Tab-separated table of N, CA and C and ligand atoms in Angstrom:
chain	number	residue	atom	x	y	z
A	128	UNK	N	0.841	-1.213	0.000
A	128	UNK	CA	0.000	0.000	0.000
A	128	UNK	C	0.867	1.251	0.000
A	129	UNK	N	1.994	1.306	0.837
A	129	UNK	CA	2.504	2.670	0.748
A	129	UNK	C	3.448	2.544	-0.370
A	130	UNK	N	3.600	1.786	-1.219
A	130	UNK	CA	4.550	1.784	-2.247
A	130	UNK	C	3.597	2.161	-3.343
A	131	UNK	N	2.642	1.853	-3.076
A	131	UNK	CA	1.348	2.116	-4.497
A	131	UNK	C	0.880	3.205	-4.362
A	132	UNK	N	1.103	4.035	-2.910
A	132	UNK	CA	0.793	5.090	-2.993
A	132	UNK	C	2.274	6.368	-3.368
A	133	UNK	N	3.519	6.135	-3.163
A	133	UNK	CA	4.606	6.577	-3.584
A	133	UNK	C	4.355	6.332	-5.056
A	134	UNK	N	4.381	5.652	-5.794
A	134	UNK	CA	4.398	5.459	-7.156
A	134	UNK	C	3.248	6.652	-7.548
A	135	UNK	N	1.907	6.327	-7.074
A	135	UNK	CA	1.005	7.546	-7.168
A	135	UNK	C	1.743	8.988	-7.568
A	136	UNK	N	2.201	9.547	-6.089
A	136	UNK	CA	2.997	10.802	-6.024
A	136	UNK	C	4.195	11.086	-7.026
A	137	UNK	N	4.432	9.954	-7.215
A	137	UNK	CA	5.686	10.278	-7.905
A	137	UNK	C	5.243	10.384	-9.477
A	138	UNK	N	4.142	9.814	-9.646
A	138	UNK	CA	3.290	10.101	-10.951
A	138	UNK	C	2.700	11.182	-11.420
A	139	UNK	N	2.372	11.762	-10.168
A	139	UNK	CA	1.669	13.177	-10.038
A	139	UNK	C	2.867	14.184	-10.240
A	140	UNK	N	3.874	13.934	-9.949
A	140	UNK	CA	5.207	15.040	-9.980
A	140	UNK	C	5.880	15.187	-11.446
A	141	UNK	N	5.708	13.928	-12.200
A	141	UNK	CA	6.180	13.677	-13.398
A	141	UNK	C	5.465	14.502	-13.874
A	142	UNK	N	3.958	14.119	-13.739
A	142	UNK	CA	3.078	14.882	-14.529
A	142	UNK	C	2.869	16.619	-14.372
A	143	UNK	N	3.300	17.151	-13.045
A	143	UNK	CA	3.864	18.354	-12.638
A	143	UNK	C	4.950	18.731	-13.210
A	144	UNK	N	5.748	17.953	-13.241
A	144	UNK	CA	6.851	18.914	-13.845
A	144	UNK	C	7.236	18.638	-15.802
A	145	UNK	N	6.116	18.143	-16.550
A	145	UNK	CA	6.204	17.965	-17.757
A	145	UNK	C	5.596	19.067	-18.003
A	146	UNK	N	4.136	19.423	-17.604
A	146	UNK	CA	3.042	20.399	-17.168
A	146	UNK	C	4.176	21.592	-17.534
A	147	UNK	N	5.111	22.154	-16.716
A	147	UNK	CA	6.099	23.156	-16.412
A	147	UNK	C	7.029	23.387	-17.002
A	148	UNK	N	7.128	22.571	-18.026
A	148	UNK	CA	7.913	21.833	-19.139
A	148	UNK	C	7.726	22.405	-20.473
A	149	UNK	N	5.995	22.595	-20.134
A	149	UNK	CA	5.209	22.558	-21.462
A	149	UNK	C	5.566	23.740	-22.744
A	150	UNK	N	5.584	24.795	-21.448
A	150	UNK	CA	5.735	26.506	-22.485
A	150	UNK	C	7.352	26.153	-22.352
A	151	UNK	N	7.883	26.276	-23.799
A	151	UNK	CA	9.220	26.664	-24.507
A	151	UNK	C	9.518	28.027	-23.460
A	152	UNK	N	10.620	28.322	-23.321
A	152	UNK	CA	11.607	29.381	-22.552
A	152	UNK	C	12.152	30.317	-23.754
A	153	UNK	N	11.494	31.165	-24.522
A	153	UNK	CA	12.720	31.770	-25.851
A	153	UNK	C	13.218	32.592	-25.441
A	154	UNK	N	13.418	33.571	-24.115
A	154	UNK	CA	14.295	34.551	-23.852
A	154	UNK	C	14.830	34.286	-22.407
A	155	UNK	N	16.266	35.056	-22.844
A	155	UNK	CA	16.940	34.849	-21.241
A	155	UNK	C	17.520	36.308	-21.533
A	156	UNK	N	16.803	36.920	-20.051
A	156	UNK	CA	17.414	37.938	-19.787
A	156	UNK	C	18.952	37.315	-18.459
A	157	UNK	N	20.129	38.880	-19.143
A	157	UNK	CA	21.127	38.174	-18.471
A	157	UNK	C	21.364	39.795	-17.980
A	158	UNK	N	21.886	40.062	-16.465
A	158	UNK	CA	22.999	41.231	-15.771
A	158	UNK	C	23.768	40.957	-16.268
A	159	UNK	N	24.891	41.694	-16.026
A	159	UNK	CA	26.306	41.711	-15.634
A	159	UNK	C	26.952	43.093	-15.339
A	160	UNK	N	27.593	42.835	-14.174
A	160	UNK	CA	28.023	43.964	-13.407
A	160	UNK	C	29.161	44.535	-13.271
A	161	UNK	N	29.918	45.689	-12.682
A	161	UNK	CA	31.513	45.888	-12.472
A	161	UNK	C	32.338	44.950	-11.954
A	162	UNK	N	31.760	44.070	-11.033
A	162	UNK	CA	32.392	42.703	-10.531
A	162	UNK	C	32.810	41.985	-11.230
A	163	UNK	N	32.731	42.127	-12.421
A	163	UNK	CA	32.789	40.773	-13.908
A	163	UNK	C	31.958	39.377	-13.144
A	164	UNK	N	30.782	39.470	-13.414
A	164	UNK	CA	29.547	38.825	-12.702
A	164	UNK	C	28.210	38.701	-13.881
A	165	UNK	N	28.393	37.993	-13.956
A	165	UNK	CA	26.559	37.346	-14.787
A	165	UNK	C	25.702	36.878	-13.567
A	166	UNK	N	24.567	37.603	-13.351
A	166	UNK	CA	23.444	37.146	-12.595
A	166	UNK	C	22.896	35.834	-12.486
A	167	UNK	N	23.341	35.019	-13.748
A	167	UNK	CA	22.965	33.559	-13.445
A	167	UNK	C	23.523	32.681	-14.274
A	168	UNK	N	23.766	31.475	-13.523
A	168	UNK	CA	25.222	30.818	-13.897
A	168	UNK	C	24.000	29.521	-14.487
A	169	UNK	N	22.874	29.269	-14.550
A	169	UNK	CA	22.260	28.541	-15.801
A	169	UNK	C	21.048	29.334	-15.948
A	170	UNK	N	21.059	29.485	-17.402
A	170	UNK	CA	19.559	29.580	-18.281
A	170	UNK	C	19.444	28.172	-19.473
A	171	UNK	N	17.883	28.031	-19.295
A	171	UNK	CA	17.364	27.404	-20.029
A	171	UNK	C	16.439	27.395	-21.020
A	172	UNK	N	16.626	27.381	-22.537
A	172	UNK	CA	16.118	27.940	-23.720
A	172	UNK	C	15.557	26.319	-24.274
A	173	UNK	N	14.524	26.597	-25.432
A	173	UNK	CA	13.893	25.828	-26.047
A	173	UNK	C	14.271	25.746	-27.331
A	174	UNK	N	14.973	24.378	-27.692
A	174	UNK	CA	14.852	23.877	-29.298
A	174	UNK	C	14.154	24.431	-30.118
A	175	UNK	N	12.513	24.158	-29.986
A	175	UNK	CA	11.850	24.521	-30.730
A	175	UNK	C	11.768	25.912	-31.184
A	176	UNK	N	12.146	27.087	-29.792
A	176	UNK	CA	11.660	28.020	-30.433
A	176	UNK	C	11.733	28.777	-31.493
A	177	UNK	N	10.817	29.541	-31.956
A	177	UNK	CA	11.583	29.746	-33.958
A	177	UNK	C	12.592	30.811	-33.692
A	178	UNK	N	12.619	31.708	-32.460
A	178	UNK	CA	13.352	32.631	-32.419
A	178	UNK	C	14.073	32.707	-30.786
A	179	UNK	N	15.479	32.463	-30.040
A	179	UNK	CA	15.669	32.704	-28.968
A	179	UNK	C	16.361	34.150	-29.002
A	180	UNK	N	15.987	34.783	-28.063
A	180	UNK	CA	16.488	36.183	-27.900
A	180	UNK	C	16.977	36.266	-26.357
A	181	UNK	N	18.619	36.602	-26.548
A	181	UNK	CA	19.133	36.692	-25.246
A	181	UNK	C	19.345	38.030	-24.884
A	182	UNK	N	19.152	38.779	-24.373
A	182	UNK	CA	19.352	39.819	-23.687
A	182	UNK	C	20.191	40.028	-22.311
A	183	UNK	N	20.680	41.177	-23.057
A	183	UNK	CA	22.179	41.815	-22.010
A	183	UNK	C	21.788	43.089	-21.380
A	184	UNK	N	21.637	43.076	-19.983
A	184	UNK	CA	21.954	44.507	-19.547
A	184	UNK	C	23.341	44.704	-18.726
A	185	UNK	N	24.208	45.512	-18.708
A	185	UNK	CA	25.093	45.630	-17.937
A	185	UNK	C	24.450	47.102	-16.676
A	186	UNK	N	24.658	46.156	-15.797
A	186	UNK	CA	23.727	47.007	-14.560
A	186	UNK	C	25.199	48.174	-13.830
A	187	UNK	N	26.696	47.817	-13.956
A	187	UNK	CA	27.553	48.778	-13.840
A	187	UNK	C	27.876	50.264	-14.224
A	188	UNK	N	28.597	50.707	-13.769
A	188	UNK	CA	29.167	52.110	-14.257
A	188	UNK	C	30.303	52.006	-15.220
A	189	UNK	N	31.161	50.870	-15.131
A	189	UNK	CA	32.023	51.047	-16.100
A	189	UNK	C	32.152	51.299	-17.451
A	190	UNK	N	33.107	52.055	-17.741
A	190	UNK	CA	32.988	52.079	-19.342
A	190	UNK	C	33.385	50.543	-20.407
A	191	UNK	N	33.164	50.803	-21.352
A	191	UNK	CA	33.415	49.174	-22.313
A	191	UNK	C	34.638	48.994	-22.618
A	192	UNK	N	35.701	49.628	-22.438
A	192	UNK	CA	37.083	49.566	-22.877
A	192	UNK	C	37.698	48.820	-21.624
A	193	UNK	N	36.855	49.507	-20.393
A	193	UNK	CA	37.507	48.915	-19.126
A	193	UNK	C	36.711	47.467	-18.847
A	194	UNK	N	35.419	47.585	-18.454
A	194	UNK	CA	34.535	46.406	-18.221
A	194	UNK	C	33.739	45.706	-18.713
A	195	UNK	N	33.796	45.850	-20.119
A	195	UNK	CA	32.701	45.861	-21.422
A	195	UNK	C	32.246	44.216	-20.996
A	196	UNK	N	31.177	44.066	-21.573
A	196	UNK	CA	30.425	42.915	-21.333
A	196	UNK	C	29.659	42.462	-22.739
A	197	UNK	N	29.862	41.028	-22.709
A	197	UNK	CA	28.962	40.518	-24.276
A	197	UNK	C	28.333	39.348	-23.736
A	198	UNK	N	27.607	38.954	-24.479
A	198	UNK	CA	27.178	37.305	-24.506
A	198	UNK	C	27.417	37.045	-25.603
A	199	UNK	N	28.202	35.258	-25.622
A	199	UNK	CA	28.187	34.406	-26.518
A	199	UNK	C	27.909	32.835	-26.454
A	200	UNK	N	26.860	33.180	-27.022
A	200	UNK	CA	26.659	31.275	-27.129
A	200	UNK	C	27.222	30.295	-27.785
A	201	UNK	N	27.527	29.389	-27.358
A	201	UNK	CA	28.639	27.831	-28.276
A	201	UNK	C	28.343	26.596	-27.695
A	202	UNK	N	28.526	25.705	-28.352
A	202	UNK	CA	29.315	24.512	-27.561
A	202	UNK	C	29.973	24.467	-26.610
A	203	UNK	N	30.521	23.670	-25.149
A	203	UNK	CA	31.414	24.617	-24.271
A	203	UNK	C	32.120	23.893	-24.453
A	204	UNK	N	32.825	22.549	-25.108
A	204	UNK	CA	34.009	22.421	-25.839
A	204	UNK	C	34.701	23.807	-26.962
A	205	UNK	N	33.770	24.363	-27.296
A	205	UNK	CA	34.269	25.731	-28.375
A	205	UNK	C	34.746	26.893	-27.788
A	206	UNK	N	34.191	27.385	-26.139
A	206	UNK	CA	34.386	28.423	-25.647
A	206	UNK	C	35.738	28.849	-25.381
A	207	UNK	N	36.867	27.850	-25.226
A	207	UNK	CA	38.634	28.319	-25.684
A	207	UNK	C	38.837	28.700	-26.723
A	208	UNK	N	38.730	28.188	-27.412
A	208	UNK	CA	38.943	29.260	-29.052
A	208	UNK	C	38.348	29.964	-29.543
A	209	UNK	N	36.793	29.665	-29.139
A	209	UNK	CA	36.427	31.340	-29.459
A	209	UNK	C	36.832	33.004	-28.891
A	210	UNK	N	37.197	31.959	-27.332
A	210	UNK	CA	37.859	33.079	-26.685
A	210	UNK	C	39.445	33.641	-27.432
A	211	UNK	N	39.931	32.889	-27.449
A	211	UNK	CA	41.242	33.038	-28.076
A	211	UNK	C	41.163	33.845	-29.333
A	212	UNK	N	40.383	33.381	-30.486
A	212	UNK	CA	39.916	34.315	-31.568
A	212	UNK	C	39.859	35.486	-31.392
A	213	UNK	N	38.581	35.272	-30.347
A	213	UNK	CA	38.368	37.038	-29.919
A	213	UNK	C	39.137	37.591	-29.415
A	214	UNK	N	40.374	37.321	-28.649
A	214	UNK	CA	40.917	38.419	-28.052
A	214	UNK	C	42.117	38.787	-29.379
A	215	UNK	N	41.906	37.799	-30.387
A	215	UNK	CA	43.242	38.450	-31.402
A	215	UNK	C	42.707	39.568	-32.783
A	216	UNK	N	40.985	38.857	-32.599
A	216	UNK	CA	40.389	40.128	-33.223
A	216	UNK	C	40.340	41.407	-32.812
A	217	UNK	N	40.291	41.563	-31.494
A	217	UNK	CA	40.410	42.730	-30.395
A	217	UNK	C	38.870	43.377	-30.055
A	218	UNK	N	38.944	44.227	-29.607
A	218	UNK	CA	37.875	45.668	-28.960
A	218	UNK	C	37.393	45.768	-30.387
A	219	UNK	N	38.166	46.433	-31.212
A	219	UNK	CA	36.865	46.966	-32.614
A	219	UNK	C	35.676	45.767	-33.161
A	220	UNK	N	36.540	44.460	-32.884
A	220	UNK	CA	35.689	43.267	-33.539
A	220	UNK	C	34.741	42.964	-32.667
A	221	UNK	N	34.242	43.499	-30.902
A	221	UNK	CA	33.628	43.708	-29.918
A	221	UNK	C	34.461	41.712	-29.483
A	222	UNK	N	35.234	41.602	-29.503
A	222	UNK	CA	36.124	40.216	-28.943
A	222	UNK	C	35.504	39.441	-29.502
A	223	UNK	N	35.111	39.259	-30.922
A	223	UNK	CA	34.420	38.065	-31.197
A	223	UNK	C	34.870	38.090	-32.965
A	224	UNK	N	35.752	37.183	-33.274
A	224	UNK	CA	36.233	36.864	-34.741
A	224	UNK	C	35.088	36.967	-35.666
A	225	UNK	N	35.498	37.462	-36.746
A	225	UNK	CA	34.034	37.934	-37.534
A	225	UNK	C	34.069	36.402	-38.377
A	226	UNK	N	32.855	36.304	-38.770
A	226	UNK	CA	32.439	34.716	-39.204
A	226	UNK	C	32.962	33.485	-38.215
A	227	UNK	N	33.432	33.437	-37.167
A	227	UNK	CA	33.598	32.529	-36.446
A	227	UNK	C	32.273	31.330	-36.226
A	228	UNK	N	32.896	30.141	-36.889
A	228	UNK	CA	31.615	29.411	-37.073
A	228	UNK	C	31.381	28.464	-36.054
A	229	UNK	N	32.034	28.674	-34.999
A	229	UNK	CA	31.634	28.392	-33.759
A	229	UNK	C	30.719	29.154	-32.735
A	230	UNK	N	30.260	30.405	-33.045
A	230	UNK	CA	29.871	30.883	-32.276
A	230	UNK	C	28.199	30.648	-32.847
A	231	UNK	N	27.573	31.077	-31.917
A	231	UNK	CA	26.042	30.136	-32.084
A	231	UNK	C	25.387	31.683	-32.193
A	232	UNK	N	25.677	32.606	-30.955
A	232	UNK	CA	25.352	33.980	-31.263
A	232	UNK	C	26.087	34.892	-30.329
A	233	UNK	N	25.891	35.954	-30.695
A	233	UNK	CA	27.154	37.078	-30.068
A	233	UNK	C	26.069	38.437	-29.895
A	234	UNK	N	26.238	38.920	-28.798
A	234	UNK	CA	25.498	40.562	-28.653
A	234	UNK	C	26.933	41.272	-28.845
A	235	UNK	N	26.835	42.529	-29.240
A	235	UNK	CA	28.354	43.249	-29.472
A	235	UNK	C	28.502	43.851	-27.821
A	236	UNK	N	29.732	44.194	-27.608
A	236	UNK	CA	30.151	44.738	-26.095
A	236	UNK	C	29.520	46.061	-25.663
A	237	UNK	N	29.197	45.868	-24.596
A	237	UNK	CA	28.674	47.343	-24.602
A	237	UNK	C	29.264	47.680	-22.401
A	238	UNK	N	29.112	48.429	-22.461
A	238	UNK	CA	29.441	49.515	-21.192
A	238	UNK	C	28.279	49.569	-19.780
A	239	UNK	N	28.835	50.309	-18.979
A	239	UNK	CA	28.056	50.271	-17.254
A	239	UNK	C	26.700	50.778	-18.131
A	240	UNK	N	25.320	50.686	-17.724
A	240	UNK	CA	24.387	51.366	-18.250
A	240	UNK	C	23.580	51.110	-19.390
A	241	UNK	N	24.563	50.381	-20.077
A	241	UNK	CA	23.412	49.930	-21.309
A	241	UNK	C	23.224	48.750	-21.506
A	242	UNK	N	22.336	47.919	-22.415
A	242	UNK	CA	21.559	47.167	-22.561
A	242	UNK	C	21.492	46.535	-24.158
A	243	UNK	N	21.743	45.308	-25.092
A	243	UNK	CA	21.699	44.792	-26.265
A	243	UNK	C	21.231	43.633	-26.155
A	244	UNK	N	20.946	42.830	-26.804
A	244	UNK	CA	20.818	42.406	-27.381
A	244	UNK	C	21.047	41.057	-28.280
A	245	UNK	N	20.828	39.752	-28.698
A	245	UNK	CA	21.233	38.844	-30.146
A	245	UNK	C	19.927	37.848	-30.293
A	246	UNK	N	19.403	37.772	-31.432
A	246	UNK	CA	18.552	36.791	-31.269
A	246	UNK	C	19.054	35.455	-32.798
A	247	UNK	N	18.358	34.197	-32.162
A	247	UNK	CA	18.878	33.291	-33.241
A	247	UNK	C	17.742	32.003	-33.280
A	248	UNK	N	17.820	31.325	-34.113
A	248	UNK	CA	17.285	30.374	-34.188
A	248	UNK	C	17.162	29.249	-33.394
A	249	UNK	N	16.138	28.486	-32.361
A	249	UNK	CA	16.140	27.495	-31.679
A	249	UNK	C	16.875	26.299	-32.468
A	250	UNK	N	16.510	26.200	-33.831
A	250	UNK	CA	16.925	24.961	-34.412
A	250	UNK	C	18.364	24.698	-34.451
A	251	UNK	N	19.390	25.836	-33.934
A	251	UNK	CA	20.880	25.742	-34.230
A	251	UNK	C	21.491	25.055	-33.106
A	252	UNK	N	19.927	24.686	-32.175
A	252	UNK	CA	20.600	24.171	-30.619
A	252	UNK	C	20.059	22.829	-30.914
A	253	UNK	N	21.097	22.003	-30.409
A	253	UNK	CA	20.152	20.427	-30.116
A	253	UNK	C	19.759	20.237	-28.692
A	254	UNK	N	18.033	19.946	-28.546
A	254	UNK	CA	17.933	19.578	-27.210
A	254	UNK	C	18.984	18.422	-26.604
A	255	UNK	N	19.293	18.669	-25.073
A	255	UNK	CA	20.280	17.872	-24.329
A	255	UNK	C	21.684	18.083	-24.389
A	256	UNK	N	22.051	19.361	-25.570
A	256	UNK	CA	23.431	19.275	-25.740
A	256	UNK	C	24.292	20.428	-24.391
A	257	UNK	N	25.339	20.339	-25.039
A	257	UNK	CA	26.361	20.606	-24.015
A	257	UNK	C	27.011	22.242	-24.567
A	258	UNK	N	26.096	23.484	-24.178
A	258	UNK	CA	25.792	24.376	-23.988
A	258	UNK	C	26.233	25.838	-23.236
A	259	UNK	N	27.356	26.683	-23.456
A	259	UNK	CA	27.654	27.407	-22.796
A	259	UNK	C	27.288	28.816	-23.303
A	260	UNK	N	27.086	30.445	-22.203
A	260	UNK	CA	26.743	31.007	-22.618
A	260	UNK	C	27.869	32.169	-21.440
A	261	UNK	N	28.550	32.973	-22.158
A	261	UNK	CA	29.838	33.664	-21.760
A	261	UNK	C	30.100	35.190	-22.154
A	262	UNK	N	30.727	35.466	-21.287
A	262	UNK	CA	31.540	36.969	-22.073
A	262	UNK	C	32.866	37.015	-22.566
A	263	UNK	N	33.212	37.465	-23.617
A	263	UNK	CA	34.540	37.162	-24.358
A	263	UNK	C	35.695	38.146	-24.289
A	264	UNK	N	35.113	38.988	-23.705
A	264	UNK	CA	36.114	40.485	-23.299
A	264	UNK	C	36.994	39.431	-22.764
A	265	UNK	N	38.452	39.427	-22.639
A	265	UNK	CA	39.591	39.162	-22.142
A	265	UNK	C	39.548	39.036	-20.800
A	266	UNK	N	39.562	38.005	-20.531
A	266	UNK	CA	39.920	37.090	-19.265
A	266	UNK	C	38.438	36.786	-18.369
A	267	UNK	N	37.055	37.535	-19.019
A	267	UNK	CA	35.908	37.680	-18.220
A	267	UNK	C	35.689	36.304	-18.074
A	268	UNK	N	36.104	35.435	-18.693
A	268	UNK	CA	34.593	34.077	-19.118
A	268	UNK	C	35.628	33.190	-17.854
A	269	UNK	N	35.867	33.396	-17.241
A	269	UNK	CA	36.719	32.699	-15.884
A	269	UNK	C	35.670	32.712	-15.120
A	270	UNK	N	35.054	34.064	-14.763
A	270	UNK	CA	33.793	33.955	-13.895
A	270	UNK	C	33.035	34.195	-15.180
A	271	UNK	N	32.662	34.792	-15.515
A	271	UNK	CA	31.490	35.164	-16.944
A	271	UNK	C	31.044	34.281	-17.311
A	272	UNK	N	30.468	32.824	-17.187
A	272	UNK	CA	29.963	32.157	-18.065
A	272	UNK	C	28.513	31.114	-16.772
A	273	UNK	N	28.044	30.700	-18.121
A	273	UNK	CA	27.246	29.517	-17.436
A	273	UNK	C	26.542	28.504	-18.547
A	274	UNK	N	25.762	27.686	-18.083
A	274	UNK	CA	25.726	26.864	-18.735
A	274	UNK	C	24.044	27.493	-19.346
A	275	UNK	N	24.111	26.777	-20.416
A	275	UNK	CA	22.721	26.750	-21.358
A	275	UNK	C	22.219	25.615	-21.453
A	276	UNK	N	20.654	25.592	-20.351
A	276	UNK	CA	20.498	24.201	-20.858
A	276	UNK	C	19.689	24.184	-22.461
A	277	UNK	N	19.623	23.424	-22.916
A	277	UNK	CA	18.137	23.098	-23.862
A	277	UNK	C	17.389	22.348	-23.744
A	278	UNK	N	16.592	22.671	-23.857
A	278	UNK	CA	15.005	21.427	-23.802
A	278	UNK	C	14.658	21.574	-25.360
A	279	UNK	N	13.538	20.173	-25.721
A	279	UNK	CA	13.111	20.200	-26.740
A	279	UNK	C	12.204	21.151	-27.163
B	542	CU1	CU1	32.621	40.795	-19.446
């Protein structure tokens, strides 16, 4: 009896958390601050959606030369060399190699105070894969990064 009733609950939770499951996630809003700090070290986006739009505010005072902040999405096997790329493209290329076909999507760098931008296609993500989402300014993505999950 109490095992038939655990199985119950635990049926009811499945079915709770598929339920919660249901609505696709297409935007992740992201901080990042003078601390070299992203507000959250996982977001989770949807395969399906036809359009994901990540959004950047940098909630600091610093300027972009000193503390500039981006998001970039990849593979997180890719996130060393994209980093590496970017820092040999430099500041004008906003740290991100132009056509780099590793990168999944890129907002350009921006400063304390303002706010951008990148949106891209759900279909370029495979649900379950192995997902990172970072800043490429020089030396940030040490703390700057987190993981991306995907769902279908
Ligand atoms: Cu940064």
């Amino acid at each position: 009896m109490k095992s038939a009733s655990k199985a119950v609950l635990a049926l009811a939770l499945l079915g709770a958390a598929s339920f919660v499951h249901a609505a696709p996630n297409c935007v992740v809003k992201l901080k990042g601050n003078d601390a070299m700090q992203f507000d959250l070290k996982t977001a989770t986006v949807s395969a399906s959606c036809p359009k994901i739009t990540i959004e950047l505010t940098h909630t600091g005072k610093m300027a972009a030369q000193v503390m500039g902040h981006n998001v970039v999405v990849s593979q997180t096997a890719d996130m060393a060399a994209i980093n590496t790329a970017g820092m040999k493209a430099g500041a004008a290329a906003g740290y991100v190699a132009k056509g780099d076909a590793k990168v999944i999507a890129a907002t350009p760098v921006i400063g304390g105070g303002a706010s951008t931008r990148t949106s891209f296609a759900g279909s370029k993500l495979k649900a379950g894969g192995d997902y990172s989402f970072f800043c490429s300014f020089p030396g940030h993505s040490a703390l700057m990064k987190g993981t991306l999950v995907v769902t279908k």
